[in-house]
Short mmCIF file of C-alpha atoms in Angstrom, two decimals:
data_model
loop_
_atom_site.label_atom_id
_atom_site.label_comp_id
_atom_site.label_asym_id
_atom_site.label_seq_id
_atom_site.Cartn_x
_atom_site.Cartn_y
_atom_site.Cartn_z
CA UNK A 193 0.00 0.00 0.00
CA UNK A 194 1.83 3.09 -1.33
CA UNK A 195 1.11 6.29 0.32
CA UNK A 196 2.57 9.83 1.24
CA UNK A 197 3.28 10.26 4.98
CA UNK A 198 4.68 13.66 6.02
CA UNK A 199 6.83 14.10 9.01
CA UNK A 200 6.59 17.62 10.31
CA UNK A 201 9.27 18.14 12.76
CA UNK A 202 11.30 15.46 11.25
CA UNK A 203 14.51 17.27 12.00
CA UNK A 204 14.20 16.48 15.60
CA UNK A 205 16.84 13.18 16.20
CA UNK A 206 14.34 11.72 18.43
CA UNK A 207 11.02 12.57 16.46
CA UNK A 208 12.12 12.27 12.90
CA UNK A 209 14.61 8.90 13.07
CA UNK A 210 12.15 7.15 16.10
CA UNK A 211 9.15 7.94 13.76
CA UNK A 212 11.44 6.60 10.34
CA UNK A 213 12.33 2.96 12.46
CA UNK A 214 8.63 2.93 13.44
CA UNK A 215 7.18 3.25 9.92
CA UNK A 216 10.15 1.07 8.33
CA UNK A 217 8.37 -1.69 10.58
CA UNK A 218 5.30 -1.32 8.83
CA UNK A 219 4.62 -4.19 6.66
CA UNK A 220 0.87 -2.67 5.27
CA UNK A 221 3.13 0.26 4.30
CA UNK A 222 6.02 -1.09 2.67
CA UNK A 223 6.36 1.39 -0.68
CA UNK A 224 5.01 4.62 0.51
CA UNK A 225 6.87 7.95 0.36
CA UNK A 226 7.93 9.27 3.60
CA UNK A 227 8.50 13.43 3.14
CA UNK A 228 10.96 14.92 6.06
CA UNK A 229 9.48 18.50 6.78
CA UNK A 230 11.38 20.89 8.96
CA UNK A 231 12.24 24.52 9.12
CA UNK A 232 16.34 23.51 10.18
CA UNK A 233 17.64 22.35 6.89
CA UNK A 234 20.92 21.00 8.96
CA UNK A 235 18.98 19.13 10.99
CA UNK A 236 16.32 17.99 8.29
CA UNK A 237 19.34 17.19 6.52
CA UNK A 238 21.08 14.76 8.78
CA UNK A 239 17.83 13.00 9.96
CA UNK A 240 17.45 12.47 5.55
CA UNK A 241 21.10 11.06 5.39
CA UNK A 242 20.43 8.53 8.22
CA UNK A 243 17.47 7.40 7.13
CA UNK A 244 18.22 6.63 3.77
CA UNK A 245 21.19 5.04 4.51
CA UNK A 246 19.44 2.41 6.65
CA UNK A 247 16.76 1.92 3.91
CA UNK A 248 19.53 1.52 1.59
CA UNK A 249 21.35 -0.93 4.51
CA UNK A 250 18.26 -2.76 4.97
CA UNK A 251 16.94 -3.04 1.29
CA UNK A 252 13.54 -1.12 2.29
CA UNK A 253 11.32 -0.56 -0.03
CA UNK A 254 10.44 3.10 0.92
CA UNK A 255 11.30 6.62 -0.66
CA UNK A 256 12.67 9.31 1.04
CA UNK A 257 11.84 12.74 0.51
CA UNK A 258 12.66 16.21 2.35
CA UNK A 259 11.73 19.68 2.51
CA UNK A 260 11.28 22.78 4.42
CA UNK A 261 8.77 24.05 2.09
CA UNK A 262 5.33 23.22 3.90
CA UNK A 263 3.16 23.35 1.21
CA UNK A 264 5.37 21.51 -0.90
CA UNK A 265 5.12 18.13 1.23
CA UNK A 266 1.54 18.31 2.44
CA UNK A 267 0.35 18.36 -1.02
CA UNK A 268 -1.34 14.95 -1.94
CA UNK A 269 -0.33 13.55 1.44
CA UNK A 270 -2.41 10.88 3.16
CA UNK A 271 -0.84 11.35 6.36
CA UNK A 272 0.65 13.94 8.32
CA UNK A 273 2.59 13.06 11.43
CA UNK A 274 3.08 16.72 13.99
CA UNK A 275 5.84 17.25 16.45
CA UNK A 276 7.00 20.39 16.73
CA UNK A 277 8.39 22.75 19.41
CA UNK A 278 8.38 26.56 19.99
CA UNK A 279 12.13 28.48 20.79
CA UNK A 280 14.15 27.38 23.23
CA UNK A 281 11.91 23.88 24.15
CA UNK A 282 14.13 23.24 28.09
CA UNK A 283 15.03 26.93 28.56
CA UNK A 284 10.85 27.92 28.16
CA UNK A 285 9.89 25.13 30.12
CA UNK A 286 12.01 25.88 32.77
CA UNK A 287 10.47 29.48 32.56
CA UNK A 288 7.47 27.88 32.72
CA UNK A 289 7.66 26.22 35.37
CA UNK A 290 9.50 29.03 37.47
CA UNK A 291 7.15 31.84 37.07
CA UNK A 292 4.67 30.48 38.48
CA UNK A 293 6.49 29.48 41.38
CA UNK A 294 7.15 33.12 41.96
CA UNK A 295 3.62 33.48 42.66
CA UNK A 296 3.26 30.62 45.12
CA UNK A 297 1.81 28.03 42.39
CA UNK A 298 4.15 24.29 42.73
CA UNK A 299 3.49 22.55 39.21
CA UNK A 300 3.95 18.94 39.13
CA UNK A 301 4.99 19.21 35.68
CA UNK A 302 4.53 22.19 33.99
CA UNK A 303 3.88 21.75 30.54
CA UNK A 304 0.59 20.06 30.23
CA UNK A 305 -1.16 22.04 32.63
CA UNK A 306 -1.99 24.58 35.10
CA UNK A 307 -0.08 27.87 33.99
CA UNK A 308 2.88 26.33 32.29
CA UNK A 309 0.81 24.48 29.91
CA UNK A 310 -1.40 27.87 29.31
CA UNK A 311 1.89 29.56 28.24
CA UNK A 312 3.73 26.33 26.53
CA UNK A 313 -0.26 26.47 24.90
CA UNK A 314 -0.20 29.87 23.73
CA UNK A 315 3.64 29.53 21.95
CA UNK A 316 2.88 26.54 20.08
CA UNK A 317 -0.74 25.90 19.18
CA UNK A 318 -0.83 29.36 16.33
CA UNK A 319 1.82 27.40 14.43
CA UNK A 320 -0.24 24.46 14.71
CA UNK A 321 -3.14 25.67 13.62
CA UNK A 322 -1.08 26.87 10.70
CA UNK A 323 0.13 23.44 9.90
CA UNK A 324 -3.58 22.20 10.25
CA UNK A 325 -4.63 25.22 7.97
CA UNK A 326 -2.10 24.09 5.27
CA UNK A 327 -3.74 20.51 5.83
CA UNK A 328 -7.43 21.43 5.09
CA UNK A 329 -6.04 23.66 2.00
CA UNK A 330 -3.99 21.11 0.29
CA UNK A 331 -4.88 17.42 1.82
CA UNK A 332 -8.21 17.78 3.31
CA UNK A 333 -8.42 13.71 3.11
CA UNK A 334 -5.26 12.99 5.13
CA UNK A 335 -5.34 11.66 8.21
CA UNK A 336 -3.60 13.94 10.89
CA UNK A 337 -1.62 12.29 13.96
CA UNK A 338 -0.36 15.11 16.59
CA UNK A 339 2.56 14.07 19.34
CA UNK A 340 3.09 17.92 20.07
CA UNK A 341 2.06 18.88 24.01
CA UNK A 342 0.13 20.07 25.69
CA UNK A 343 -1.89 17.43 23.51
CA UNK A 344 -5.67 18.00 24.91
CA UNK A 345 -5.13 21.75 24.52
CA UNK A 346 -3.74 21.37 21.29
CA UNK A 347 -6.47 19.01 20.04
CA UNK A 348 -9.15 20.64 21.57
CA UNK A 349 -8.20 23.60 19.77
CA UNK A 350 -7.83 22.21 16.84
CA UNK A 351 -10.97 20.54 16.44
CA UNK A 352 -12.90 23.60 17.34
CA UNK A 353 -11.23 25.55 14.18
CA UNK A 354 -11.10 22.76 12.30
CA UNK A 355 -14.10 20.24 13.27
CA UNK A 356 -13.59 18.44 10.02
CA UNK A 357 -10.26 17.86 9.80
CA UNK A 358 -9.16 14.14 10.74
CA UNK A 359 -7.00 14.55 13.63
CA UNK A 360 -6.07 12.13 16.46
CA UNK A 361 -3.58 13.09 19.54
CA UNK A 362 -0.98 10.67 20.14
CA UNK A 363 0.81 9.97 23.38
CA UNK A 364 4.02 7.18 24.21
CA UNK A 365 2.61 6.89 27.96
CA UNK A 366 0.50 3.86 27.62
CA UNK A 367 2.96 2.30 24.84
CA UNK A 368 5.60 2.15 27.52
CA UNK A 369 3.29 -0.73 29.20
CA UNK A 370 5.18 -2.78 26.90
CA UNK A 371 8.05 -1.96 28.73
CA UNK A 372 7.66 -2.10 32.26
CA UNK A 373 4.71 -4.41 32.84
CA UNK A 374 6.45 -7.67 32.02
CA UNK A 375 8.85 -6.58 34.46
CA UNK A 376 6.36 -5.93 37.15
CA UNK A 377 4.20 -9.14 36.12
CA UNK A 378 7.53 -11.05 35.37
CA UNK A 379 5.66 -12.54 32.09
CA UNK A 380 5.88 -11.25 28.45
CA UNK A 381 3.93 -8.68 27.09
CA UNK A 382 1.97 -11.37 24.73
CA UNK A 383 0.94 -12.65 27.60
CA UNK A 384 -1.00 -9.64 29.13
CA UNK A 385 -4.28 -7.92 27.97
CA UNK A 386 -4.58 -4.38 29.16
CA UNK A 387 -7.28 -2.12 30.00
CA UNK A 388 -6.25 2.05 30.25
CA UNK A 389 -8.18 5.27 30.12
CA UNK A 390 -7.51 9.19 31.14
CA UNK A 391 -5.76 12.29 29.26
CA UNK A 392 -2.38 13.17 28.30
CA UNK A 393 0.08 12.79 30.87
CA UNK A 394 -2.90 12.05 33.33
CA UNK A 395 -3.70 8.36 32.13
CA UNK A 396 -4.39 5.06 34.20
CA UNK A 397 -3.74 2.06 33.89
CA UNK A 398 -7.26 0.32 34.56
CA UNK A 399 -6.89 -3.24 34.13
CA UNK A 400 -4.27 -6.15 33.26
CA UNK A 401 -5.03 -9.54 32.93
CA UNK A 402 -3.74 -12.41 31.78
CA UNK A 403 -4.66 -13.35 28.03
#
């Protein structure tokens, strides 16, 4: 199944190269076009070089593709893969997180919510909604996965000036369960059924049981 998956972001090491070993896994999309998007050409660049040189490596049937042009590769895509940071991601988020504190307010984590994730909010969903603009304008059919936080501000916004546009928010945290619960369980993952609910960075773990 051939199709044109955009990376936006893709200059980011562990974005654009963890997303490229992901899809490379991908049997149902063996043959598809993969378009690196980012506004560092260095970086976009080197995350290109690597990943065609372990498609090459590893005789994989996919074609590699990068840009910083925006419009250029959204248009015809199918799928469009977001993460994306504002500035200075650690020095903001520190910010974030010590402002606040000036006023007496202790964040757990500061970038999802309470006042850090308001500001981290207000830097990065306008570019966002660009991206999603660009989206509607050129590939109104793709399907649109976001990894960018705060993700339920980001989505919720989203959907509100887009409500049309196919968009799902994406988070690692339950994923990990692959990790750590055979650990915990000491039996492999196959073994284990699981059960989770909850938001962004504020997700459960509801059930496990044994397949």
């Amino acid at each position: 199944m051939s199709k044109r998956i955009v990376l936006i972001g893709a200059g980011s090491a562990q974005f654009g190269l963890g997303t490229l070993t992901d899809l490379f896994q991908s049997e149902p999309l063996r043959g598809s076009t993969i378009v690196l998007h980012d506004i560092n050409p260095q970086a976009l660049e080197r995350v290109l070089k690597l990943g065609q040189e372990y498609a090459q490596t590893h005789n994989l049937p996919y074609t590699l593709e990068a840009t910083t042009s925006r419009p250029e590769a959204l248009k015809g895509a199918d799928f469009c893969i977001i993460s994306i940071e504002v500035g200075n991601r650690f020095l903001l988020w520190e910010q974030d997180w010590y402002i606040p504190l000036q006023y007496g307010i202790r964040q757990v984590y500061g970038e999802n919510g309470g006042p850090g994730g308001l500001f981290h909010s207000l830097r990065i969903i306008p570019p966002i909604l660009e991206i999603c603009g660009d989206v509607m304008r050129l590939c109104p059919e793709a399907y649109v996965f976001n990894f960018s936080n705060p993700m339920s501000r980001i989505c919720t916004t989203v959907k509100r000036k887009y409500p049309d546009l196919r968009l799902t928010g994406l988070c690692h945290e339950i994923a990990s369960m692959e990790r750590h619960l055979p650990y915990i369980l000491e039996r492999p993952f196959e073994e284990v059924e699981i059960v989770a609910g909850g938001l962004n960075h504020f997700s459960f773990l509801l059930e496990a049981r044994e397949r």
